[in-house]
Short mmCIF file of C-alpha atoms and ligand atoms in Angstrom, two decimals:
data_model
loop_
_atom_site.label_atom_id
_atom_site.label_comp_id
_atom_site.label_asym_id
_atom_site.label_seq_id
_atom_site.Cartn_x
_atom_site.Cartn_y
_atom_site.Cartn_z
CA UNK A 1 14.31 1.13 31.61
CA UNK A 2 14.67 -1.41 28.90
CA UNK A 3 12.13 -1.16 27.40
CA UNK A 4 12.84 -2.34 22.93
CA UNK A 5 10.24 -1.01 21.56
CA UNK A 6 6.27 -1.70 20.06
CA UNK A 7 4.96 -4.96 20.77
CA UNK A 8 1.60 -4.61 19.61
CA UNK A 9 -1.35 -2.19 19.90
CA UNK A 10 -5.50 -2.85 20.45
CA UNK A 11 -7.79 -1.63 18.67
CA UNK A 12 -11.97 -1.64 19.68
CA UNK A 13 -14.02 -0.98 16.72
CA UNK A 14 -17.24 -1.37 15.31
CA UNK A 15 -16.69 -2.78 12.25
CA UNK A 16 -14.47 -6.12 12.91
CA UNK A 17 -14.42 -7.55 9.79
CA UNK A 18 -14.01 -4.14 7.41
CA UNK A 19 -10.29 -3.34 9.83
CA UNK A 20 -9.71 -7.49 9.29
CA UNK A 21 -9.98 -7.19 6.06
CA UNK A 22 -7.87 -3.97 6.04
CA UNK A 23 -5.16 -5.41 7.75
CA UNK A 24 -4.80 -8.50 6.18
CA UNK A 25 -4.55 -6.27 3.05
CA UNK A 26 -2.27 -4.01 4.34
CA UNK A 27 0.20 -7.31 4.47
CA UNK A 28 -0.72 -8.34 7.85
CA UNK A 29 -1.00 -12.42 8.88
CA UNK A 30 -3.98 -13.19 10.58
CA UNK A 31 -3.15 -15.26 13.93
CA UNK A 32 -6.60 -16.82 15.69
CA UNK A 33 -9.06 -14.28 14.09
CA UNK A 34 -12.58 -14.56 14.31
CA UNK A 35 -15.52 -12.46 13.98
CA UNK A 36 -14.44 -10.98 16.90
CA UNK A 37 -11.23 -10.11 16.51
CA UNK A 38 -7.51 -11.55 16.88
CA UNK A 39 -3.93 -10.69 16.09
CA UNK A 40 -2.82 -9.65 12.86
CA UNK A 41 1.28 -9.94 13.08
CA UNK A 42 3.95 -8.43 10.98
CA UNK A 43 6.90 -11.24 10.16
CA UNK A 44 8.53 -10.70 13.76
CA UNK A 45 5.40 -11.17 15.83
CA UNK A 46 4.80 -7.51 16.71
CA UNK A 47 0.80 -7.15 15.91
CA UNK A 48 -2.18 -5.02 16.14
CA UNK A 49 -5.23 -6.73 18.01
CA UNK A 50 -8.59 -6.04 16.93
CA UNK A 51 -11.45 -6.86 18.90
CA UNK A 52 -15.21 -5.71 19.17
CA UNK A 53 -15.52 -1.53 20.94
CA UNK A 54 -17.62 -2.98 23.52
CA UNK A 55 -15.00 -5.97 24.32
CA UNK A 56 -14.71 -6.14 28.61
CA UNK A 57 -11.25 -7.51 28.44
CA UNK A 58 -9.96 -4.08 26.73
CA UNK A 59 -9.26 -0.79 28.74
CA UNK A 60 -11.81 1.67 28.63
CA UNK A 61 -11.59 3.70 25.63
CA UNK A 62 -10.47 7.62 25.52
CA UNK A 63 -13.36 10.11 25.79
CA UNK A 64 -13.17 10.54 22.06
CA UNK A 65 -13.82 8.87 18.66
CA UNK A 66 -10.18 7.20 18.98
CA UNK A 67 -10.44 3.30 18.39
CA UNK A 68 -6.86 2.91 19.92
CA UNK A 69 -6.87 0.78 23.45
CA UNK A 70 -3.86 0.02 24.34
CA UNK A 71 0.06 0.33 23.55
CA UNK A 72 2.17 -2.85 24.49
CA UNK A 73 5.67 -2.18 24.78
CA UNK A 74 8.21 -4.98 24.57
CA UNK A 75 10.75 -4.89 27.58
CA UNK A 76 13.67 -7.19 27.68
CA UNK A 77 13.43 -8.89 30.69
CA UNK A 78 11.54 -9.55 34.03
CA UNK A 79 14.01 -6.92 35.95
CA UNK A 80 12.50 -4.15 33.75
CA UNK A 81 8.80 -5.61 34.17
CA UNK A 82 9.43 -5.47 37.96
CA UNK A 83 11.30 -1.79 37.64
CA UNK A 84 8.60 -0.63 35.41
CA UNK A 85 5.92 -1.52 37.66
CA UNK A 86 7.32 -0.47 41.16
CA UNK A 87 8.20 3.39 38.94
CA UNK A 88 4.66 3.36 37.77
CA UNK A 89 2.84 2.28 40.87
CA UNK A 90 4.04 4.66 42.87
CA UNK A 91 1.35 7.17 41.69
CA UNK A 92 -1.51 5.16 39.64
CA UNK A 93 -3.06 1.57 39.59
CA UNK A 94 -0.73 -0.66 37.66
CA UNK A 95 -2.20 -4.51 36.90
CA UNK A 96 -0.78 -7.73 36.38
CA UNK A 97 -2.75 -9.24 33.98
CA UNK A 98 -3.05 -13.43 33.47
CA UNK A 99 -0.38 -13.40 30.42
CA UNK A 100 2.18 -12.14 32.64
CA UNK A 101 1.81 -8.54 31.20
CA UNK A 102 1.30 -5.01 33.11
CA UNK A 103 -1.47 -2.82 32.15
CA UNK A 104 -1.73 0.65 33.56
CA UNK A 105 -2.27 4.45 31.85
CA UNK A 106 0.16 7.73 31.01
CA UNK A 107 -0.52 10.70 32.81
CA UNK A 108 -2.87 11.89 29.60
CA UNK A 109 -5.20 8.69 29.58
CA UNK A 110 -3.51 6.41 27.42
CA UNK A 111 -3.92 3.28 28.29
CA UNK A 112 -0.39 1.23 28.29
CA UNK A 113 0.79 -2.16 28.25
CA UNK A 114 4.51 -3.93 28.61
CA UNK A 115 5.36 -7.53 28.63
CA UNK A 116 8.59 -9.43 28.34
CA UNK A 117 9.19 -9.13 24.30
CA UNK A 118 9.43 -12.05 22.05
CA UNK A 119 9.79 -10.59 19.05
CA UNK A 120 10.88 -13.57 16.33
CA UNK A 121 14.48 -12.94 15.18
CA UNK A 122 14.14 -11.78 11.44
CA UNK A 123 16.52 -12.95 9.07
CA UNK A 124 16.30 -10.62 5.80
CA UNK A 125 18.57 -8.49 3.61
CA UNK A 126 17.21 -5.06 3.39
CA UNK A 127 16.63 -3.94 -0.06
CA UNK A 128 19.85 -3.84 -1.88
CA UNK A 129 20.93 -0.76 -4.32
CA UNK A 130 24.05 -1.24 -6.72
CA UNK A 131 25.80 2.18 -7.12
CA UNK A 132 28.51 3.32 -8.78
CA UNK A 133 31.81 4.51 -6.34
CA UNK A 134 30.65 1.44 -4.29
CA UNK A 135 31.60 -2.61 -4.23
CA UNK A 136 28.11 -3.79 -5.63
CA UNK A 137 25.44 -4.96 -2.61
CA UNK A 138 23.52 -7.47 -5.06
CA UNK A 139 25.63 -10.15 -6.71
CA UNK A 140 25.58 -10.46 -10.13
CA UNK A 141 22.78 -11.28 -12.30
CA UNK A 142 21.00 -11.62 -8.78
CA UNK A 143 17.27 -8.83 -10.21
CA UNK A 144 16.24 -5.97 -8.03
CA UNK A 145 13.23 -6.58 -9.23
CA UNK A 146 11.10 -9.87 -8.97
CA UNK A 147 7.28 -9.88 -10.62
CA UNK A 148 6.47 -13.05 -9.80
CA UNK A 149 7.72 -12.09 -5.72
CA UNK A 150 4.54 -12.10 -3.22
CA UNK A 151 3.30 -8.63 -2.61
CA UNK A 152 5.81 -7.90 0.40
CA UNK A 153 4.95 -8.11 3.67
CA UNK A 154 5.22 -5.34 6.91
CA UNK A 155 8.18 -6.46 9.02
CA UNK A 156 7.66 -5.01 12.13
CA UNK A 157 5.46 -2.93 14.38
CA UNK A 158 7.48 0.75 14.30
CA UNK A 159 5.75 3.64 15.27
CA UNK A 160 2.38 5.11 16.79
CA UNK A 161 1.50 8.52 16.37
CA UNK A 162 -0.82 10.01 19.05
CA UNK A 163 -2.89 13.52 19.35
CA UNK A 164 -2.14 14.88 23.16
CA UNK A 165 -3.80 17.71 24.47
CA UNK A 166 -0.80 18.46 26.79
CA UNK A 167 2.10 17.61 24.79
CA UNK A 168 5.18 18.93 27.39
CA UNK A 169 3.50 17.10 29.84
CA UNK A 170 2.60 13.70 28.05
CA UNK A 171 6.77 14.57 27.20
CA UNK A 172 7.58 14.74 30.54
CA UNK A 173 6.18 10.99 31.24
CA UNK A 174 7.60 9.16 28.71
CA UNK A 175 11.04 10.97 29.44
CA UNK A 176 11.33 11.08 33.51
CA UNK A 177 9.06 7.61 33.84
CA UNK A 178 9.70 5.26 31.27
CA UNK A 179 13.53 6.77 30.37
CA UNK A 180 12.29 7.72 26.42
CA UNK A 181 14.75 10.29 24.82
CA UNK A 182 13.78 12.71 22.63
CA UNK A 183 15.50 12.34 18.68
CA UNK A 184 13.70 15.68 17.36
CA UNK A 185 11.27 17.63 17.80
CA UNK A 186 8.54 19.87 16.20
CA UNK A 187 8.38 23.41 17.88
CA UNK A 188 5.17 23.64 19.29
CA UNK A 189 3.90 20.26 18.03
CA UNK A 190 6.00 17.70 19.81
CA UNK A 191 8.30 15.45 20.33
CA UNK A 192 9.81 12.17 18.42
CA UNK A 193 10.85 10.01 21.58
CA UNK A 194 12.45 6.42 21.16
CA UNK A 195 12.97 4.11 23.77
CA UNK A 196 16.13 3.46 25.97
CA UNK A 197 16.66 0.10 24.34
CA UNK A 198 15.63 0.85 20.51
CA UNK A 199 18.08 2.70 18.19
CA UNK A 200 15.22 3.54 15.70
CA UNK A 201 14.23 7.41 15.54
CA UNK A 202 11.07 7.31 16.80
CA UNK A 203 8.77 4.40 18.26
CA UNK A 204 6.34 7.34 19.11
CA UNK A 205 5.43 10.61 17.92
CA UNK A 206 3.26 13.37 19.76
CA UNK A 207 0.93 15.98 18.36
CA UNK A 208 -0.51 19.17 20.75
CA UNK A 209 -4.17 19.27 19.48
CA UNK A 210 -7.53 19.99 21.23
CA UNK A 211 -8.57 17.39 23.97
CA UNK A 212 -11.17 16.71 21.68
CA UNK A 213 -8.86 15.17 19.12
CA UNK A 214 -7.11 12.66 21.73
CA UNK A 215 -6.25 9.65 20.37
CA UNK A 216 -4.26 7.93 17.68
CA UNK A 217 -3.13 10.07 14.57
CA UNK A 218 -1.28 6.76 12.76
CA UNK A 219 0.56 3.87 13.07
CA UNK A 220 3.17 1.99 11.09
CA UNK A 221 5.04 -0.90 10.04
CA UNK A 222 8.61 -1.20 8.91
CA UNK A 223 9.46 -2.45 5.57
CA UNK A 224 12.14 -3.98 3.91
CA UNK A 225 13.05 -0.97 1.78
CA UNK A 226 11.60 2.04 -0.30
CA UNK A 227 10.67 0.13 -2.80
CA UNK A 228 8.56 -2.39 -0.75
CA UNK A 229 6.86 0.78 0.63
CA UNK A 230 6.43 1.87 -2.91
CA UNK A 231 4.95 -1.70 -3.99
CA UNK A 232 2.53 -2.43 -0.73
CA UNK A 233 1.39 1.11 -1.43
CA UNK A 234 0.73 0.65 -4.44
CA UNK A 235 -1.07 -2.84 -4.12
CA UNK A 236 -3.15 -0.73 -1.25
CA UNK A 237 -4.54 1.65 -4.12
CA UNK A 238 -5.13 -1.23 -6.49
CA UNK A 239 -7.60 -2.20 -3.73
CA UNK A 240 -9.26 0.56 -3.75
CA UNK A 241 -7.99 2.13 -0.28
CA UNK A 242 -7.32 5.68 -0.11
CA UNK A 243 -4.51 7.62 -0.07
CA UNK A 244 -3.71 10.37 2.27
CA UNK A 245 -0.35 11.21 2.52
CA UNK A 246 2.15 10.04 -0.04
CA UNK A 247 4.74 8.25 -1.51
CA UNK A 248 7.83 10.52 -0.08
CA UNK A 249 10.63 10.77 2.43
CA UNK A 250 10.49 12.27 5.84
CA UNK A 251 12.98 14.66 7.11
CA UNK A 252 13.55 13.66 10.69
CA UNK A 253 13.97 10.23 10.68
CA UNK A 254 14.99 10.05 7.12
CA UNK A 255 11.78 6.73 6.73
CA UNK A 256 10.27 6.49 3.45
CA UNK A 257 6.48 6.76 4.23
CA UNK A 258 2.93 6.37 2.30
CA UNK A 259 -0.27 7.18 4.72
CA UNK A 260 -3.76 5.39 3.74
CA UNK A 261 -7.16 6.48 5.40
CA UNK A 262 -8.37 3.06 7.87
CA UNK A 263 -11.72 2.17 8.88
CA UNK A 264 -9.83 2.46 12.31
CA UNK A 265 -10.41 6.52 11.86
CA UNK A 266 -6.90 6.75 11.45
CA UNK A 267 -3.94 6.76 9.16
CA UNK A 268 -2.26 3.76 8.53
CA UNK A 269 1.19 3.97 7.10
CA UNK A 270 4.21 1.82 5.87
CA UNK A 271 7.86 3.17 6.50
CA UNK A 272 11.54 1.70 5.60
CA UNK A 273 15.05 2.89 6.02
CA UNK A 274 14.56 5.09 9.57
CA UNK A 275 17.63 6.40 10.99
CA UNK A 276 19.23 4.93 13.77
CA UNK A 277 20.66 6.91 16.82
CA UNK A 278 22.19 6.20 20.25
CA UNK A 279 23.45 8.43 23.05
CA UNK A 280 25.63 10.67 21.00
CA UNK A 281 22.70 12.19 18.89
CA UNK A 282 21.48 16.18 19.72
CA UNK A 283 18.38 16.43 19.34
CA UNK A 284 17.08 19.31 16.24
CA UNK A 285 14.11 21.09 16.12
CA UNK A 286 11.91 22.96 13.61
CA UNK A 287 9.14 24.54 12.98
CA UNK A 288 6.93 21.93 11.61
CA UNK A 289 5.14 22.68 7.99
CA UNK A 290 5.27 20.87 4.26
CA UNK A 291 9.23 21.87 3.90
CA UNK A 292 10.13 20.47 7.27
CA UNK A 293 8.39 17.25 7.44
CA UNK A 294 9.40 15.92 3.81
CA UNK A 295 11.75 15.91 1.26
CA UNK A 296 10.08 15.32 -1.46
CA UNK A 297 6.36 14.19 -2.22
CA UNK A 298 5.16 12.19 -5.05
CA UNK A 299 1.69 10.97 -5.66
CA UNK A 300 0.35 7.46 -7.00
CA UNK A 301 -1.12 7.00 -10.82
CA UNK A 302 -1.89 4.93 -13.17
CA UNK A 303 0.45 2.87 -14.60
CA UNK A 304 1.38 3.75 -18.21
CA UNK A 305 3.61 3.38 -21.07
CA UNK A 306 4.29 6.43 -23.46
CA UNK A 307 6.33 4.50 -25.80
CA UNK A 308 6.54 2.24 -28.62
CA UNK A 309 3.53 2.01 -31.70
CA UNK A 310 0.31 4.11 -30.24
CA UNK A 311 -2.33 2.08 -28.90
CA UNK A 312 -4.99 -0.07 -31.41
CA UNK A 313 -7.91 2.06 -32.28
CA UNK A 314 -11.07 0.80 -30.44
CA UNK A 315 -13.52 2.50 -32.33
CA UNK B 1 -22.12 26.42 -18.54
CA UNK B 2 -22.14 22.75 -18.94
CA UNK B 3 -23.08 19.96 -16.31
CA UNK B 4 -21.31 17.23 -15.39
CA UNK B 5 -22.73 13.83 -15.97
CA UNK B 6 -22.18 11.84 -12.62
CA UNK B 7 -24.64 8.76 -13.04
CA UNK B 8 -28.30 7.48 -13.72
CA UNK B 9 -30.22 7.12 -10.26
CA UNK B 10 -30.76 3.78 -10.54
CA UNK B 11 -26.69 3.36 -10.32
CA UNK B 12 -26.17 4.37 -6.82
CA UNK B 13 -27.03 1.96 -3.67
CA UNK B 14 -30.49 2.60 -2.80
CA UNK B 15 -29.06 3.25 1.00
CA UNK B 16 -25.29 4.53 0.52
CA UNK B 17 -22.42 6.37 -1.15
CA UNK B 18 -20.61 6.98 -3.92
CA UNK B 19 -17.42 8.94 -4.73
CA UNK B 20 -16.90 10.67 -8.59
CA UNK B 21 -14.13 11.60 -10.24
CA UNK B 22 -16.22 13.50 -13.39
CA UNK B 23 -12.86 14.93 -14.57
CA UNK B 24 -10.37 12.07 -14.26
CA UNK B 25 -8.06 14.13 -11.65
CA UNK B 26 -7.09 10.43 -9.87
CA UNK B 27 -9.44 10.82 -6.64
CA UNK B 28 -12.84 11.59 -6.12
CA UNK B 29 -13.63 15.06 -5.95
CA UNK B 30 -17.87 14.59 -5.15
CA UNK B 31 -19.68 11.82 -3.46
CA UNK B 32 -23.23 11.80 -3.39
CA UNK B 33 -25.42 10.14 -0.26
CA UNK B 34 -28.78 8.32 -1.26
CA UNK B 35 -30.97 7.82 1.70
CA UNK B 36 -34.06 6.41 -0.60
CA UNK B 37 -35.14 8.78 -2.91
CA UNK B 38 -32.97 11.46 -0.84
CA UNK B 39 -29.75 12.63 -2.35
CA UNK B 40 -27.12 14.44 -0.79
CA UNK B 41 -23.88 15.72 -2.58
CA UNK B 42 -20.31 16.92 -0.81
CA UNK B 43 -17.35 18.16 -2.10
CA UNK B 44 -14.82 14.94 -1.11
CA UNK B 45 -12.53 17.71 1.06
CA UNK B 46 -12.77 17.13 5.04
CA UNK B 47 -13.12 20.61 6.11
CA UNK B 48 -10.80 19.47 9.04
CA UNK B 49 -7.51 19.49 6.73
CA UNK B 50 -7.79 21.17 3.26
CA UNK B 51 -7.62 18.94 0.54
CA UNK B 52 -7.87 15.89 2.81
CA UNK B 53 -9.67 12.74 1.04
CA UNK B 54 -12.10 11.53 3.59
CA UNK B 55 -13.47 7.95 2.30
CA UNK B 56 -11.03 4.76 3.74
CA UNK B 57 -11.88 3.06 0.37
CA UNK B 58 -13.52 3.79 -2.90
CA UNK B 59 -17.22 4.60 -1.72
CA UNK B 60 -16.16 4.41 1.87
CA UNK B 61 -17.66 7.37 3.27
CA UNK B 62 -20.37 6.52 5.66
CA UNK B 63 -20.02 4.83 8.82
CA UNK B 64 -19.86 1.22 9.71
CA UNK B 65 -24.15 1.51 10.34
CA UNK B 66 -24.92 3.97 7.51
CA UNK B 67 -25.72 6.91 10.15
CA UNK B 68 -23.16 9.13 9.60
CA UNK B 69 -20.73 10.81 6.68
CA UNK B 70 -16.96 9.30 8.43
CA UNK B 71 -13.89 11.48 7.51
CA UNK B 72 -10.90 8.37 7.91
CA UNK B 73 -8.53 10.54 8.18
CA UNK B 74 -9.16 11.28 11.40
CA UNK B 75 -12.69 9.96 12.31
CA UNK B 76 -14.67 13.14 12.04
CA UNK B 77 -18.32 12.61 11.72
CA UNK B 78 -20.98 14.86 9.79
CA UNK B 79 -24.66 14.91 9.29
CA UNK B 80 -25.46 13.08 6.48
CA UNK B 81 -28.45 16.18 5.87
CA UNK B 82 -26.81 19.06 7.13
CA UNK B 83 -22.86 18.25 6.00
CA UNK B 84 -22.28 19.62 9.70
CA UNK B 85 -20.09 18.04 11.81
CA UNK B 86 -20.86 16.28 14.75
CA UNK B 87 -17.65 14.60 16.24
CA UNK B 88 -14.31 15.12 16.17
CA UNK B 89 -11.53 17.12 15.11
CA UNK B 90 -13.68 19.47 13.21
CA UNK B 91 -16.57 20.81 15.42
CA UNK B 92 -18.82 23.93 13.98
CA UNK B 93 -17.35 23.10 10.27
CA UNK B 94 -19.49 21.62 7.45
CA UNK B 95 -18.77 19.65 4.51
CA UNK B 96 -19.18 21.74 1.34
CA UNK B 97 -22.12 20.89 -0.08
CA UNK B 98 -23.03 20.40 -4.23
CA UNK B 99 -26.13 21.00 -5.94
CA UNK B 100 -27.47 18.26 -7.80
CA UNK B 101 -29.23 18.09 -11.57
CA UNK B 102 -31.75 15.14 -11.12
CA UNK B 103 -33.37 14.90 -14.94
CA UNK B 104 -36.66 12.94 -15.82
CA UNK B 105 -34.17 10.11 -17.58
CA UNK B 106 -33.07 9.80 -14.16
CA UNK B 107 -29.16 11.16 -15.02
CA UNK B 108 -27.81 12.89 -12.39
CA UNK B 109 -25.53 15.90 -13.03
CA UNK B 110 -23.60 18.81 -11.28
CA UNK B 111 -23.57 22.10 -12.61
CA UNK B 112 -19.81 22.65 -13.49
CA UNK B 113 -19.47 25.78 -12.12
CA UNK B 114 -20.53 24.72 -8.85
CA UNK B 115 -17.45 21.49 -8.98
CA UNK B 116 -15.41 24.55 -10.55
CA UNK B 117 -12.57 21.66 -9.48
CA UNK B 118 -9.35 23.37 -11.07
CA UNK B 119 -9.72 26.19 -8.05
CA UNK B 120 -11.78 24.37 -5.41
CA UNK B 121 -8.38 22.22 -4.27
S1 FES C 1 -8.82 15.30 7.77
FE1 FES C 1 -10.84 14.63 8.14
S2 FES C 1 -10.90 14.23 10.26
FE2 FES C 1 -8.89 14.99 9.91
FE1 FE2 C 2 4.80 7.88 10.71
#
């Protein structure tokens, strides 16, 4: 199955204009938004759609507080549409919708979309880092750092995190179905799976938690480098959003991360630099806790200087 | 003991939160509800996942129609009276609650020992 990865995923909330204004902070473009709802797009047309909870076009929403509707995978042609769909519909109602996409669920409830992927061809240099030992990747008197740059902006849609009350089995789907390999894995937790036709580490990662909990634990966006995820993150706090979960560097998968709370009821995260892997890779596994799942942790302040004459009295 | 100055009544929204940071640790450690004259005070720690911040942004901590105390990490709801929660990853837990100093200038406080915010984290 050819499937390349995210296209998009849909979001039903409450609050439409709080998780529009969230996005578009986040770094998002807004694409036909209204009050209720549209696309917000990262640079190569991968999105999350937002629309109202009680929207009739979406799929009917888990049995829990989860706001997440639908995952849209990208395939890369008809062929795989037509596979996917004849795989899927051997066992469960698969639809054609008008845009030429299929909608249909996983064997846990998720609801899931694919369509033929357009994703716009990005044309970028990934963050540059001159080092000694090697010939030097910026040319000279070319900065590393620009202040006068526009806050940078997500590149593409990269990962979903969900909460599965059956992991081996919602495993099991994406593996023997939809022809996802597993990267690494978290005994007892889950599984990172990727996509036959994406090299990155992990398009989705799976948590075992109560049914209760069902739903979406994150998603993320790729950016250009660490220090974009360093900068966007920081802009984020500047705006008064709310940390959860870094800056700091993940061990499987090797992405930079920084998790915010969302008025989605979920974490919303920016990554850079993920490994890639092919068909050579063995998968690891560990135990998962705080010395497995990072290599190192920092946490955001205020900026400062501790130098030069000491600040003016303001007495 | 000492108490910790938080803010004059009249400074909160007269139907809404908001988070404190009384000892400049970076993040709120206390947000206080006001419901009317009703106040309500909780440790900002989702019992769900210790230490977890709960608000999405600064003040953020009730739902979209005012109804409910929303942990964003994860979406957990609580009872804005009772702290206990009613949804979510967190059932038969409760938000810690704070006592709150209301003087006659209208100053609101919390008793330091009950923050006690170097241990409590
Ligand atoms: S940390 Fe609050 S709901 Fe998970
Ligand atoms: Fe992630």
């Amino acid at each position: 199955m050819n499937i390349v990865g995210l296209d998009a995923l849909v979001f039903g909330v409450d609050d439409v204009a709080d998780c529009a204004r969230y996005l578009i902070d986040y770094g998002l473009t807004p694409v036909d938004v209204g009050p209720e709802g549209g696309r917000f797009e990262g640079l190569d047309g991968t999105a999350i759609l937002l629309a109202r909870r009680d929207d009739p076009s979406l799929p009917p929403p888990l049995p829990t507080a989860s706001t997440l509707r639908k995952t849209i995978y990208g395939v890369a042609d008809a062929a795989t549409l037509d596979a996917i769909a004849a795989e899927l519909g051997r066992d469960r109602a698969v639809r054609w919708l008008a845009d030429g996409s299929l909608e249909t669920v996983d064997d846990l409830g998720f609801a899931l979309g694919f369509r033929v992927t357009t994703p716009r061809p990005l044309s970028f240099t990934a963050e540059a880092a001159n080092a000694p030992g090697v010939s030097a990747q910026r040319p000279v008197n070319a900065l590393g750092v620009d202040t006068n740059a526009p806050p940078p902006k997500p590149r593409s849609l990269s990962h979903v995190v969900y909460f599965v009350p059956d992991v081996a089995k919602a495993e099991a789907f994406y593996a023997d179905r939809l022809g996802f390999v597993t990267t690494d894995r978290f005994t007892k937790v889950g599984p990172f799976m990727r996509p036959a036709g994406c090299r990155d580490h992990h398009t989705l990662f799976m948590i075992q938690t109560p049914p209760f909990l069902q739903g979406c634990e994150h998603f993320t966006f790729h950016m250009g480098g660490p220090t974009e995820v360093l900068a966007a993150g920081r802009r984020m706090v500047e705006l008064g959003y709310q940390s959860f979960w870094g800056p700091g560097r993940h061990i499987f998968g090797s992405n930079w991360f920084w998790y915010f709370n969302s008025p989605f009821g979920c974490h919303v995260e920016y990554d850079a630099d993920m490994d890639h892997h092919d068909a050579e890779w063995v998968a690891r596994e560990a135990e998962a806790g705080a010395d497995s799942s990072q290599v190192f942790l920092f946490q955001a302040r205020e900026l400062w200087f501790p130098s030069g004459p000491p600040p003016a009295k303001t007495a | 003991m000492d108490d910790v100055p938080l803010c004059r009544m009249d400074e909160l929204p007269p139907n809404g939160a908001r988070g404190f940071d009384p000892l400049g640790e970076g993040r709120d450690a206390l947000f206080i509800v006001r419901r009317g004259d009703t106040l309500r005070a909780y440790r900002n720690r989702c019992p769900h996942w210790p230490g977890a911040p709960m608000a999405w942004r600064k003040d953020g901590y009730l739902s979209p129609d005012g109804g409910h105390i929303v942990c964003y990490a994860h979406g957990a709801r609580f009872d804005i009276d009772t702290g206990d929660c009613v949804q979510g990853p967190c059932p038969g837990q409760s938000l810690q609650s704070l006592p709150l100093i209301r003087r006659a200038d209208g100053l609101l406080l919390v008793p330091r020992d009950a923050l006690d915010l170097r241990t409590a984290s």
